[in-house]
């Protein structure tokens, strides 16, 4: 195991610092054997097409276990408290093959039982926890769609649900958080707790009725399971709140209706064109003239960029 960690360290000073910054001890994080691993992956909504590849990658790299456990202890060090920075999860360089790409999946498998037990102690049904952990499968699906192989697109993101900070309640996800300085000042609640809304992929249209039901469910959920936290506002930081979209989409569009829920906190100064292309087209690297124009949203996005415009992250809030 030490030889494997040394091999990772030799890749770069950055990776060496990352490895050396991970915890060296923590709670027991038993890992299922190859026969039981498929069930654990399906519990995390990993697509069926990827299960065999992930099991094979795990069996091919037993030396990964030491690093997997240290990453699991890193995630578990933040289990429970309100958001305090992203989990330090990352893929390994291509030289480490499929197992390196899938490190975050193996970490999630090791940590998930702890997350379920922690949330269950708060009265949260395991079904809700596993639905929230479906981001593991989403990340694998998105990586496969973009690169054609199993992997994890944004490893650090998985820490939010694994640490009991993010819950998927219907169409939307709600993350326990502290108001950032600018949004807190705009909303009149500096330093207060909030719920940060996220819009997951593969959940159907962002209809007003689906959002209403999700927000209603979240009011009941957080009042029941986190009664002492009392968030002041709900926030959202997303390209979906860019004001340019409301000016160009039909007034009755789902995105326009979603924007109307929020009071603008501030406008971002730096364009985030690549982020928007990533979410809308799954590939921010293709030339604009090679991207499909098969939906109203995609046509609006491309027309605006082709005319020399830019897209920005919107930042909004509404009273909780």
PDB file of C-alpha atoms in Angstrom:
ATOM      1  CA  UNK A   1       0.000   0.000   0.000  1.00  0.00           C
ATOM      2  CA  UNK A   2       2.852   2.372   0.847  1.00  0.00           C
ATOM      3  CA  UNK A   3       4.444   1.721  -2.541  1.00  0.00           C
ATOM      4  CA  UNK A   4       1.199   2.728  -4.268  1.00  0.00           C
ATOM      5  CA  UNK A   5       0.927   5.969  -2.272  1.00  0.00           C
ATOM      6  CA  UNK A   6       4.549   6.729  -3.124  1.00  0.00           C
ATOM      7  CA  UNK A   7       3.751   6.181  -6.817  1.00  0.00           C
ATOM      8  CA  UNK A   8       0.940   8.731  -6.567  1.00  0.00           C
ATOM      9  CA  UNK A   9       3.226  11.182  -4.781  1.00  0.00           C
ATOM     10  CA  UNK A  10       5.833  10.914  -7.541  1.00  0.00           C
ATOM     11  CA  UNK A  11       3.325  12.081 -10.162  1.00  0.00           C
ATOM     12  CA  UNK A  12       3.525  15.715  -9.051  1.00  0.00           C
ATOM     13  CA  UNK A  13       4.111  17.989  -6.089  1.00  0.00           C
ATOM     14  CA  UNK A  14       0.394  18.782  -6.105  1.00  0.00           C
ATOM     15  CA  UNK A  15      -0.563  15.116  -5.776  1.00  0.00           C
ATOM     16  CA  UNK A  16       2.085  14.582  -3.105  1.00  0.00           C
ATOM     17  CA  UNK A  17       0.615  17.431  -1.064  1.00  0.00           C
ATOM     18  CA  UNK A  18      -2.878  16.026  -1.578  1.00  0.00           C
ATOM     19  CA  UNK A  19      -1.909  12.535  -0.387  1.00  0.00           C
ATOM     20  CA  UNK A  20      -0.003  13.865   2.606  1.00  0.00           C
ATOM     21  CA  UNK A  21      -2.943  16.065   3.576  1.00  0.00           C
ATOM     22  CA  UNK A  22      -5.376  13.150   3.835  1.00  0.00           C
ATOM     23  CA  UNK A  23      -6.115  11.583   7.250  1.00  0.00           C
ATOM     24  CA  UNK A  24      -3.986   8.568   8.162  1.00  0.00           C
ATOM     25  CA  UNK A  25      -6.572   6.957  10.446  1.00  0.00           C
ATOM     26  CA  UNK A  26     -10.310   6.904  10.989  1.00  0.00           C
ATOM     27  CA  UNK A  27     -13.306   4.663  11.567  1.00  0.00           C
ATOM     28  CA  UNK A  28     -13.651   1.220  10.060  1.00  0.00           C
ATOM     29  CA  UNK A  29     -14.660   1.477   6.401  1.00  0.00           C
ATOM     30  CA  UNK A  30     -15.136  -2.131   5.261  1.00  0.00           C
ATOM     31  CA  UNK A  31     -15.430  -2.590   1.522  1.00  0.00           C
ATOM     32  CA  UNK A  32     -17.686  -5.210  -0.098  1.00  0.00           C
ATOM     33  CA  UNK A  33     -16.087  -8.079  -1.966  1.00  0.00           C
ATOM     34  CA  UNK A  34     -16.470  -8.488  -5.713  1.00  0.00           C
ATOM     35  CA  UNK A  35     -19.657 -10.521  -5.305  1.00  0.00           C
ATOM     36  CA  UNK A  36     -21.401  -7.872  -3.201  1.00  0.00           C
ATOM     37  CA  UNK A  37     -19.979  -4.776  -4.905  1.00  0.00           C
ATOM     38  CA  UNK A  38     -22.651  -4.719  -7.683  1.00  0.00           C
ATOM     39  CA  UNK A  39     -25.431  -4.383  -5.090  1.00  0.00           C
ATOM     40  CA  UNK A  40     -23.585  -1.507  -3.422  1.00  0.00           C
ATOM     41  CA  UNK A  41     -23.151   0.226  -6.795  1.00  0.00           C
ATOM     42  CA  UNK A  42     -26.819  -0.172  -7.704  1.00  0.00           C
ATOM     43  CA  UNK A  43     -27.768   1.316  -4.317  1.00  0.00           C
ATOM     44  CA  UNK A  44     -25.866   4.425  -5.457  1.00  0.00           C
ATOM     45  CA  UNK A  45     -27.743   4.527  -8.787  1.00  0.00           C
ATOM     46  CA  UNK A  46     -24.678   3.575 -10.828  1.00  0.00           C
ATOM     47  CA  UNK A  47     -25.911   2.746 -14.362  1.00  0.00           C
ATOM     48  CA  UNK A  48     -26.174  -0.961 -15.092  1.00  0.00           C
ATOM     49  CA  UNK A  49     -23.922  -0.577 -18.140  1.00  0.00           C
ATOM     50  CA  UNK A  50     -21.057   0.539 -15.888  1.00  0.00           C
ATOM     51  CA  UNK A  51     -21.325  -1.991 -13.059  1.00  0.00           C
ATOM     52  CA  UNK A  52     -19.184  -4.714 -14.653  1.00  0.00           C
ATOM     53  CA  UNK A  53     -16.462  -2.234 -15.625  1.00  0.00           C
ATOM     54  CA  UNK A  54     -16.332  -0.803 -12.117  1.00  0.00           C
ATOM     55  CA  UNK A  55     -16.142  -4.246 -10.496  1.00  0.00           C
ATOM     56  CA  UNK A  56     -13.348  -5.207 -12.901  1.00  0.00           C
ATOM     57  CA  UNK A  57     -11.470  -1.984 -12.152  1.00  0.00           C
ATOM     58  CA  UNK A  58     -11.702  -2.660  -8.431  1.00  0.00           C
ATOM     59  CA  UNK A  59     -10.427  -6.214  -8.801  1.00  0.00           C
ATOM     60  CA  UNK A  60      -7.521  -5.021 -10.975  1.00  0.00           C
ATOM     61  CA  UNK A  61      -6.125  -2.593  -8.385  1.00  0.00           C
ATOM     62  CA  UNK A  62      -6.159  -4.008  -4.826  1.00  0.00           C
ATOM     63  CA  UNK A  63      -3.307  -1.659  -3.970  1.00  0.00           C
ATOM     64  CA  UNK A  64      -5.780   1.245  -4.223  1.00  0.00           C
ATOM     65  CA  UNK A  65      -7.370   0.261  -0.898  1.00  0.00           C
ATOM     66  CA  UNK A  66      -5.046   2.336   1.278  1.00  0.00           C
ATOM     67  CA  UNK A  67      -5.715   5.538  -0.641  1.00  0.00           C
ATOM     68  CA  UNK A  68      -9.434   4.727  -0.829  1.00  0.00           C
ATOM     69  CA  UNK A  69      -9.617   4.431   2.948  1.00  0.00           C
ATOM     70  CA  UNK A  70      -7.741   7.687   3.506  1.00  0.00           C
ATOM     71  CA  UNK A  71     -10.113   9.476   1.140  1.00  0.00           C
ATOM     72  CA  UNK A  72     -13.059   7.893   2.966  1.00  0.00           C
ATOM     73  CA  UNK A  73     -11.742   9.210   6.294  1.00  0.00           C
ATOM     74  CA  UNK A  74     -11.409  12.644   4.700  1.00  0.00           C
ATOM     75  CA  UNK A  75     -15.080  12.570   3.715  1.00  0.00           C
ATOM     76  CA  UNK A  76     -16.165  11.247   7.105  1.00  0.00           C
ATOM     77  CA  UNK A  77     -14.268  14.017   8.893  1.00  0.00           C
ATOM     78  CA  UNK A  78     -17.005  16.368   7.651  1.00  0.00           C
ATOM     79  CA  UNK A  79     -20.021  14.112   8.268  1.00  0.00           C
ATOM     80  CA  UNK A  80     -22.817  16.008   9.984  1.00  0.00           C
ATOM     81  CA  UNK A  81     -21.884  19.690  10.418  1.00  0.00           C
ATOM     82  CA  UNK A  82     -23.184  22.384   8.107  1.00  0.00           C
ATOM     83  CA  UNK A  83     -21.098  22.825   4.941  1.00  0.00           C
ATOM     84  CA  UNK A  84     -17.461  23.631   5.689  1.00  0.00           C
ATOM     85  CA  UNK A  85     -15.628  23.218   2.407  1.00  0.00           C
ATOM     86  CA  UNK A  86     -15.608  20.569  -0.295  1.00  0.00           C
ATOM     87  CA  UNK A  87     -14.380  17.039   0.306  1.00  0.00           C
ATOM     88  CA  UNK A  88     -10.878  16.579  -1.068  1.00  0.00           C
ATOM     89  CA  UNK A  89     -11.758  13.936  -3.642  1.00  0.00           C
ATOM     90  CA  UNK A  90     -10.090  13.789  -7.039  1.00  0.00           C
ATOM     91  CA  UNK A  91      -9.302  11.319  -9.824  1.00  0.00           C
ATOM     92  CA  UNK A  92      -5.821   9.963 -10.303  1.00  0.00           C
ATOM     93  CA  UNK A  93      -3.808  10.652 -13.481  1.00  0.00           C
ATOM     94  CA  UNK A  94      -4.522   8.538 -16.605  1.00  0.00           C
ATOM     95  CA  UNK A  95      -1.493   6.358 -15.891  1.00  0.00           C
ATOM     96  CA  UNK A  96      -3.477   4.753 -13.036  1.00  0.00           C
ATOM     97  CA  UNK A  97      -6.145   3.520 -15.455  1.00  0.00           C
ATOM     98  CA  UNK A  98      -9.805   2.878 -14.785  1.00  0.00           C
ATOM     99  CA  UNK A  99      -9.329   2.388 -11.041  1.00  0.00           C
ATOM    100  CA  UNK A 100      -7.826   5.862 -10.798  1.00  0.00           C
ATOM    101  CA  UNK A 101     -10.770   7.398 -12.665  1.00  0.00           C
ATOM    102  CA  UNK A 102     -13.175   5.585 -10.352  1.00  0.00           C
ATOM    103  CA  UNK A 103     -11.510   6.304  -7.019  1.00  0.00           C
ATOM    104  CA  UNK A 104     -14.403   8.523  -5.919  1.00  0.00           C
ATOM    105  CA  UNK A 105     -16.916   5.735  -6.630  1.00  0.00           C
ATOM    106  CA  UNK A 106     -14.978   3.341  -4.394  1.00  0.00           C
ATOM    107  CA  UNK A 107     -14.837   6.013  -1.694  1.00  0.00           C
ATOM    108  CA  UNK A 108     -18.597   6.515  -1.948  1.00  0.00           C
ATOM    109  CA  UNK A 109     -19.202   2.767  -1.572  1.00  0.00           C
ATOM    110  CA  UNK A 110     -17.057   2.741   1.579  1.00  0.00           C
ATOM    111  CA  UNK A 111     -18.652   5.837   3.113  1.00  0.00           C
ATOM    112  CA  UNK A 112     -22.334   5.300   2.214  1.00  0.00           C
ATOM    113  CA  UNK A 113     -23.138   2.931   5.134  1.00  0.00           C
ATOM    114  CA  UNK A 114     -21.826   5.566   7.560  1.00  0.00           C
ATOM    115  CA  UNK A 115     -23.977   8.211   5.869  1.00  0.00           C
ATOM    116  CA  UNK A 116     -27.076   6.019   6.087  1.00  0.00           C
ATOM    117  CA  UNK A 117     -26.487   5.303   9.792  1.00  0.00           C
ATOM    118  CA  UNK A 118     -25.830   8.968  10.576  1.00  0.00           C
ATOM    119  CA  UNK A 119     -28.939  10.154   8.748  1.00  0.00           C
ATOM    120  CA  UNK A 120     -31.082   7.363  10.189  1.00  0.00           C
ATOM    121  CA  UNK A 121     -30.153   8.533  13.692  1.00  0.00           C
ATOM    122  CA  UNK A 122     -31.781  11.845  12.733  1.00  0.00           C
ATOM    123  CA  UNK A 123     -34.932  10.022  11.664  1.00  0.00           C
ATOM    124  CA  UNK A 124     -34.184  10.279   7.940  1.00  0.00           C
ATOM    125  CA  UNK A 125     -35.403   7.248   5.998  1.00  0.00           C
ATOM    126  CA  UNK A 126     -32.647   5.293   4.201  1.00  0.00           C
ATOM    127  CA  UNK A 127     -34.610   5.697   0.947  1.00  0.00           C
ATOM    128  CA  UNK A 128     -34.151   9.484   1.178  1.00  0.00           C
ATOM    129  CA  UNK A 129     -30.434   9.089   1.832  1.00  0.00           C
ATOM    130  CA  UNK A 130     -29.932   6.736  -1.094  1.00  0.00           C
ATOM    131  CA  UNK A 131     -31.939   9.026  -3.374  1.00  0.00           C
ATOM    132  CA  UNK A 132     -29.602  11.844  -2.346  1.00  0.00           C
ATOM    133  CA  UNK A 133     -26.580   9.621  -2.996  1.00  0.00           C
ATOM    134  CA  UNK A 134     -27.825   9.075  -6.547  1.00  0.00           C
ATOM    135  CA  UNK A 135     -25.365  11.820  -7.504  1.00  0.00           C
ATOM    136  CA  UNK A 136     -22.765   9.045  -7.598  1.00  0.00           C
ATOM    137  CA  UNK A 137     -24.605   7.375 -10.462  1.00  0.00           C
ATOM    138  CA  UNK A 138     -25.260  10.725 -12.150  1.00  0.00           C
ATOM    139  CA  UNK A 139     -21.574  11.538 -12.157  1.00  0.00           C
ATOM    140  CA  UNK A 140     -20.720   8.154 -13.665  1.00  0.00           C
ATOM    141  CA  UNK A 141     -23.420   8.555 -16.334  1.00  0.00           C
ATOM    142  CA  UNK A 142     -22.212  12.034 -17.256  1.00  0.00           C
ATOM    143  CA  UNK A 143     -18.594  10.852 -17.489  1.00  0.00           C
ATOM    144  CA  UNK A 144     -19.617   7.954 -19.732  1.00  0.00           C
ATOM    145  CA  UNK A 145     -21.691  10.263 -21.947  1.00  0.00           C
ATOM    146  CA  UNK A 146     -18.797  12.669 -22.407  1.00  0.00           C
ATOM    147  CA  UNK A 147     -15.767  10.395 -22.550  1.00  0.00           C
ATOM    148  CA  UNK A 148     -17.177   6.959 -23.402  1.00  0.00           C
ATOM    149  CA  UNK A 149     -15.735   5.243 -20.305  1.00  0.00           C
ATOM    150  CA  UNK A 150     -16.721   4.894 -16.655  1.00  0.00           C
ATOM    151  CA  UNK A 151     -15.398   7.601 -14.369  1.00  0.00           C
ATOM    152  CA  UNK A 152     -16.497  10.481 -12.168  1.00  0.00           C
ATOM    153  CA  UNK A 153     -16.892  13.912 -13.698  1.00  0.00           C
ATOM    154  CA  UNK A 154     -16.719  16.031 -10.522  1.00  0.00           C
ATOM    155  CA  UNK A 155     -15.429  13.916  -7.607  1.00  0.00           C
ATOM    156  CA  UNK A 156     -15.514  16.618  -4.908  1.00  0.00           C
ATOM    157  CA  UNK A 157     -19.260  17.109  -5.446  1.00  0.00           C
ATOM    158  CA  UNK A 158     -20.025  13.641  -4.087  1.00  0.00           C
ATOM    159  CA  UNK A 159     -18.890  14.715  -0.641  1.00  0.00           C
ATOM    160  CA  UNK A 160     -21.966  16.900  -0.173  1.00  0.00           C
ATOM    161  CA  UNK A 161     -24.459  14.032   0.035  1.00  0.00           C
ATOM    162  CA  UNK A 162     -21.983  11.634   1.643  1.00  0.00           C
ATOM    163  CA  UNK A 163     -21.499  14.125   4.481  1.00  0.00           C
ATOM    164  CA  UNK A 164     -25.226  14.504   5.096  1.00  0.00           C
ATOM    165  CA  UNK A 165     -25.212  18.073   3.850  1.00  0.00           C
ATOM    166  CA  UNK A 166     -27.247  17.687   0.656  1.00  0.00           C
ATOM    167  CA  UNK A 167     -30.645  16.040   0.237  1.00  0.00           C
ATOM    168  CA  UNK A 168     -32.624  15.366  -2.907  1.00  0.00           C
ATOM    169  CA  UNK A 169     -36.304  15.959  -2.184  1.00  0.00           C
ATOM    170  CA  UNK A 170     -38.213  15.622  -5.407  1.00  0.00           C
ATOM    171  CA  UNK A 171     -37.052  17.754  -8.323  1.00  0.00           C
ATOM    172  CA  UNK A 172     -34.552  19.831  -6.369  1.00  0.00           C
ATOM    173  CA  UNK A 173     -31.598  19.260  -4.072  1.00  0.00           C
ATOM    174  CA  UNK A 174     -31.164  21.261  -0.886  1.00  0.00           C
ATOM    175  CA  UNK A 175     -27.758  21.803   0.683  1.00  0.00           C
ATOM    176  CA  UNK A 176     -27.317  22.926   4.280  1.00  0.00           C
ATOM    177  CA  UNK A 177     -25.007  25.915   4.063  1.00  0.00           C
ATOM    178  CA  UNK A 178     -23.995  29.316   5.432  1.00  0.00           C
ATOM    179  CA  UNK A 179     -24.890  32.414   3.444  1.00  0.00           C
ATOM    180  CA  UNK A 180     -21.992  33.785   1.476  1.00  0.00           C
ATOM    181  CA  UNK A 181     -21.078  37.388   2.266  1.00  0.00           C
ATOM    182  CA  UNK A 182     -22.677  39.060  -0.755  1.00  0.00           C
ATOM    183  CA  UNK A 183     -25.918  37.093  -0.722  1.00  0.00           C
ATOM    184  CA  UNK A 184     -26.182  37.442   3.048  1.00  0.00           C
ATOM    185  CA  UNK A 185     -25.814  41.217   2.794  1.00  0.00           C
ATOM    186  CA  UNK A 186     -28.364  41.447  -0.033  1.00  0.00           C
ATOM    187  CA  UNK A 187     -30.891  39.298   1.850  1.00  0.00           C
ATOM    188  CA  UNK A 188     -30.305  41.091   5.153  1.00  0.00           C
ATOM    189  CA  UNK A 189     -29.114  37.956   6.948  1.00  0.00           C
ATOM    190  CA  UNK A 190     -25.289  38.025   6.986  1.00  0.00           C
ATOM    191  CA  UNK A 191     -23.751  34.907   8.450  1.00  0.00           C
ATOM    192  CA  UNK A 192     -27.062  33.049   8.811  1.00  0.00           C
ATOM    193  CA  UNK A 193     -27.734  29.493   7.765  1.00  0.00           C
ATOM    194  CA  UNK A 194     -29.432  28.903   4.427  1.00  0.00           C
ATOM    195  CA  UNK A 195     -30.471  26.155   2.070  1.00  0.00           C
ATOM    196  CA  UNK A 196     -28.642  26.230  -1.240  1.00  0.00           C
ATOM    197  CA  UNK A 197     -30.776  24.866  -4.096  1.00  0.00           C
ATOM    198  CA  UNK A 198     -29.311  22.689  -6.841  1.00  0.00           C
ATOM    199  CA  UNK A 199     -30.974  21.327  -9.966  1.00  0.00           C
ATOM    200  CA  UNK A 200     -29.872  17.733 -10.651  1.00  0.00           C
ATOM    201  CA  UNK A 201     -29.696  16.140 -14.080  1.00  0.00           C
ATOM    202  CA  UNK A 202     -31.926  13.264 -15.174  1.00  0.00           C
ATOM    203  CA  UNK A 203     -34.936  14.407 -13.130  1.00  0.00           C
ATOM    204  CA  UNK A 204     -37.335  15.500 -15.857  1.00  0.00           C
ATOM    205  CA  UNK A 205     -38.541  19.028 -16.658  1.00  0.00           C
ATOM    206  CA  UNK A 206     -38.051  21.853 -14.171  1.00  0.00           C
ATOM    207  CA  UNK A 207     -41.794  22.524 -14.015  1.00  0.00           C
ATOM    208  CA  UNK A 208     -43.255  25.000 -11.506  1.00  0.00           C
ATOM    209  CA  UNK A 209     -45.425  22.259  -9.994  1.00  0.00           C
ATOM    210  CA  UNK A 210     -42.446  19.930  -9.501  1.00  0.00           C
ATOM    211  CA  UNK A 211     -40.499  22.755  -7.847  1.00  0.00           C
ATOM    212  CA  UNK A 212     -43.461  23.675  -5.617  1.00  0.00           C
ATOM    213  CA  UNK A 213     -43.783  20.092  -4.426  1.00  0.00           C
ATOM    214  CA  UNK A 214     -40.043  19.840  -3.822  1.00  0.00           C
ATOM    215  CA  UNK A 215     -39.895  23.064  -1.813  1.00  0.00           C
ATOM    216  CA  UNK A 216     -42.935  22.026   0.241  1.00  0.00           C
ATOM    217  CA  UNK A 217     -41.277  18.693   0.983  1.00  0.00           C
ATOM    218  CA  UNK A 218     -38.073  20.482   2.006  1.00  0.00           C
ATOM    219  CA  UNK A 219     -39.931  22.743   4.463  1.00  0.00           C
ATOM    220  CA  UNK A 220     -41.313  19.678   6.235  1.00  0.00           C
ATOM    221  CA  UNK A 221     -38.050  17.713   5.983  1.00  0.00           C
ATOM    222  CA  UNK A 222     -35.691  20.290   7.471  1.00  0.00           C
ATOM    223  CA  UNK A 223     -38.131  21.388  10.178  1.00  0.00           C
ATOM    224  CA  UNK A 224     -38.413  17.744  11.247  1.00  0.00           C
ATOM    225  CA  UNK A 225     -34.808  16.544  10.992  1.00  0.00           C
ATOM    226  CA  UNK A 226     -32.810  19.747  11.568  1.00  0.00           C
ATOM    227  CA  UNK A 227     -35.152  21.800  13.778  1.00  0.00           C
ATOM    228  CA  UNK A 228     -32.374  23.816  15.409  1.00  0.00           C
ATOM    229  CA  UNK A 229     -30.872  25.160  12.189  1.00  0.00           C
ATOM    230  CA  UNK A 230     -33.707  27.461  11.037  1.00  0.00           C
ATOM    231  CA  UNK A 231     -32.371  28.638   7.638  1.00  0.00           C
ATOM    232  CA  UNK A 232     -33.171  32.261   6.876  1.00  0.00           C
ATOM    233  CA  UNK A 233     -33.362  32.001   3.107  1.00  0.00           C
ATOM    234  CA  UNK A 234     -33.037  29.625   0.196  1.00  0.00           C
ATOM    235  CA  UNK A 235     -30.338  30.535  -2.303  1.00  0.00           C
ATOM    236  CA  UNK A 236     -29.274  29.485  -5.768  1.00  0.00           C
ATOM    237  CA  UNK A 237     -26.046  30.198  -7.636  1.00  0.00           C
ATOM    238  CA  UNK A 238     -26.498  28.990 -11.194  1.00  0.00           C
ATOM    239  CA  UNK A 239     -26.450  29.838 -14.871  1.00  0.00           C
ATOM    240  CA  UNK A 240     -30.209  29.181 -14.724  1.00  0.00           C
ATOM    241  CA  UNK A 241     -30.564  32.557 -12.978  1.00  0.00           C
ATOM    242  CA  UNK A 242     -28.689  34.532 -15.641  1.00  0.00           C
ATOM    243  CA  UNK A 243     -30.947  37.490 -16.511  1.00  0.00           C
ATOM    244  CA  UNK A 244     -30.092  37.163 -20.194  1.00  0.00           C
ATOM    245  CA  UNK A 245     -32.051  33.918 -20.270  1.00  0.00           C
ATOM    246  CA  UNK A 246     -35.265  35.508 -19.033  1.00  0.00           C
ATOM    247  CA  UNK A 247     -34.954  38.176 -21.711  1.00  0.00           C
ATOM    248  CA  UNK A 248     -34.609  35.604 -24.496  1.00  0.00           C
ATOM    249  CA  UNK A 249     -36.745  32.634 -23.471  1.00  0.00           C
ATOM    250  CA  UNK A 250     -40.546  32.564 -23.810  1.00  0.00           C
ATOM    251  CA  UNK A 251     -42.303  34.116 -20.774  1.00  0.00           C
ATOM    252  CA  UNK A 252     -43.942  30.790 -19.952  1.00  0.00           C
ATOM    253  CA  UNK A 253     -40.746  28.733 -19.976  1.00  0.00           C
ATOM    254  CA  UNK A 254     -39.829  26.617 -16.971  1.00  0.00           C
ATOM    255  CA  UNK A 255     -36.511  28.449 -16.561  1.00  0.00           C
ATOM    256  CA  UNK A 256     -38.225  31.851 -16.581  1.00  0.00           C
ATOM    257  CA  UNK A 257     -40.694  30.627 -13.941  1.00  0.00           C
ATOM    258  CA  UNK A 258     -37.815  29.288 -11.847  1.00  0.00           C
ATOM    259  CA  UNK A 259     -36.042  32.652 -12.014  1.00  0.00           C
ATOM    260  CA  UNK A 260     -39.136  34.463 -10.770  1.00  0.00           C
ATOM    261  CA  UNK A 261     -38.879  32.647  -7.447  1.00  0.00           C
ATOM    262  CA  UNK A 262     -35.693  34.509  -6.597  1.00  0.00           C
ATOM    263  CA  UNK A 263     -34.658  38.033  -5.723  1.00  0.00           C
ATOM    264  CA  UNK A 264     -31.336  38.823  -7.368  1.00  0.00           C
ATOM    265  CA  UNK A 265     -28.518  39.159  -4.833  1.00  0.00           C
ATOM    266  CA  UNK A 266     -25.806  40.314  -7.208  1.00  0.00           C
ATOM    267  CA  UNK A 267     -24.574  39.866 -10.766  1.00  0.00           C
ATOM    268  CA  UNK A 268     -21.391  37.937 -11.375  1.00  0.00           C
ATOM    269  CA  UNK A 269     -18.698  39.954 -13.115  1.00  0.00           C
ATOM    270  CA  UNK A 270     -16.829  37.062 -14.745  1.00  0.00           C
ATOM    271  CA  UNK A 271     -18.432  35.187 -17.669  1.00  0.00           C
ATOM    272  CA  UNK A 272     -19.087  31.482 -17.185  1.00  0.00           C
ATOM    273  CA  UNK A 273     -19.686  30.508 -20.817  1.00  0.00           C
ATOM    274  CA  UNK A 274     -17.865  27.182 -20.442  1.00  0.00           C
ATOM    275  CA  UNK A 275     -19.962  26.186 -17.420  1.00  0.00           C
ATOM    276  CA  UNK A 276     -23.195  26.839 -19.268  1.00  0.00           C
ATOM    277  CA  UNK A 277     -22.017  24.965 -22.371  1.00  0.00           C
ATOM    278  CA  UNK A 278     -21.049  22.107 -20.081  1.00  0.00           C
ATOM    279  CA  UNK A 279     -24.529  21.829 -18.576  1.00  0.00           C
ATOM    280  CA  UNK A 280     -26.525  22.501 -21.743  1.00  0.00           C
ATOM    281  CA  UNK A 281     -24.418  20.556 -24.263  1.00  0.00           C
ATOM    282  CA  UNK A 282     -22.252  18.246 -22.106  1.00  0.00           C
ATOM    283  CA  UNK A 283     -19.110  19.373 -23.913  1.00  0.00           C
ATOM    284  CA  UNK A 284     -17.682  22.880 -23.496  1.00  0.00           C
ATOM    285  CA  UNK A 285     -14.792  22.188 -25.894  1.00  0.00           C
ATOM    286  CA  UNK A 286     -16.622  21.836 -29.232  1.00  0.00           C
ATOM    287  CA  UNK A 287     -16.803  24.822 -31.611  1.00  0.00           C
ATOM    288  CA  UNK A 288     -20.157  26.600 -31.464  1.00  0.00           C
ATOM    289  CA  UNK A 289     -21.020  25.710 -35.054  1.00  0.00           C
ATOM    290  CA  UNK A 290     -20.761  21.991 -34.186  1.00  0.00           C
ATOM    291  CA  UNK A 291     -23.227  22.134 -31.301  1.00  0.00           C
ATOM    292  CA  UNK A 292     -26.862  21.045 -31.831  1.00  0.00           C
ATOM    293  CA  UNK A 293     -29.651  23.608 -32.039  1.00  0.00           C
ATOM    294  CA  UNK A 294     -32.435  21.139 -31.345  1.00  0.00           C
ATOM    295  CA  UNK A 295     -34.159  22.926 -28.423  1.00  0.00           C
ATOM    296  CA  UNK A 296     -35.231  26.491 -27.718  1.00  0.00           C
ATOM    297  CA  UNK A 297     -32.706  26.741 -24.883  1.00  0.00           C
ATOM    298  CA  UNK A 298     -29.826  25.568 -27.024  1.00  0.00           C
ATOM    299  CA  UNK A 299     -30.716  27.977 -29.811  1.00  0.00           C
ATOM    300  CA  UNK A 300     -30.911  30.872 -27.330  1.00  0.00           C
ATOM    301  CA  UNK A 301     -27.553  29.964 -25.814  1.00  0.00           C
ATOM    302  CA  UNK A 302     -25.797  29.693 -29.173  1.00  0.00           C
ATOM    303  CA  UNK A 303     -27.405  32.793 -30.699  1.00  0.00           C
ATOM    304  CA  UNK A 304     -26.304  34.887 -27.720  1.00  0.00           C
ATOM    305  CA  UNK A 305     -22.729  33.619 -27.853  1.00  0.00           C
ATOM    306  CA  UNK A 306     -22.528  33.922 -31.635  1.00  0.00           C
ATOM    307  CA  UNK A 307     -23.595  37.551 -31.357  1.00  0.00           C
ATOM    308  CA  UNK A 308     -20.657  38.238 -29.026  1.00  0.00           C
ATOM    309  CA  UNK A 309     -22.565  37.954 -25.758  1.00  0.00           C
ATOM    310  CA  UNK A 310     -21.575  36.062 -22.628  1.00  0.00           C
ATOM    311  CA  UNK A 311     -23.343  34.053 -19.957  1.00  0.00           C
ATOM    312  CA  UNK A 312     -22.980  34.654 -16.238  1.00  0.00           C
ATOM    313  CA  UNK A 313     -23.829  32.876 -13.028  1.00  0.00           C
ATOM    314  CA  UNK A 314     -26.934  34.323 -11.426  1.00  0.00           C
ATOM    315  CA  UNK A 315     -27.119  34.594  -7.640  1.00  0.00           C
ATOM    316  CA  UNK A 316     -30.522  34.799  -5.991  1.00  0.00           C
ATOM    317  CA  UNK A 317     -32.478  34.164  -2.811  1.00  0.00           C
ATOM    318  CA  UNK A 318     -35.984  33.913  -1.407  1.00  0.00           C
ATOM    319  CA  UNK A 319     -37.167  33.917   2.194  1.00  0.00           C
ATOM    320  CA  UNK A 320     -37.477  30.488   3.726  1.00  0.00           C
TER     321      UNK A 320
END
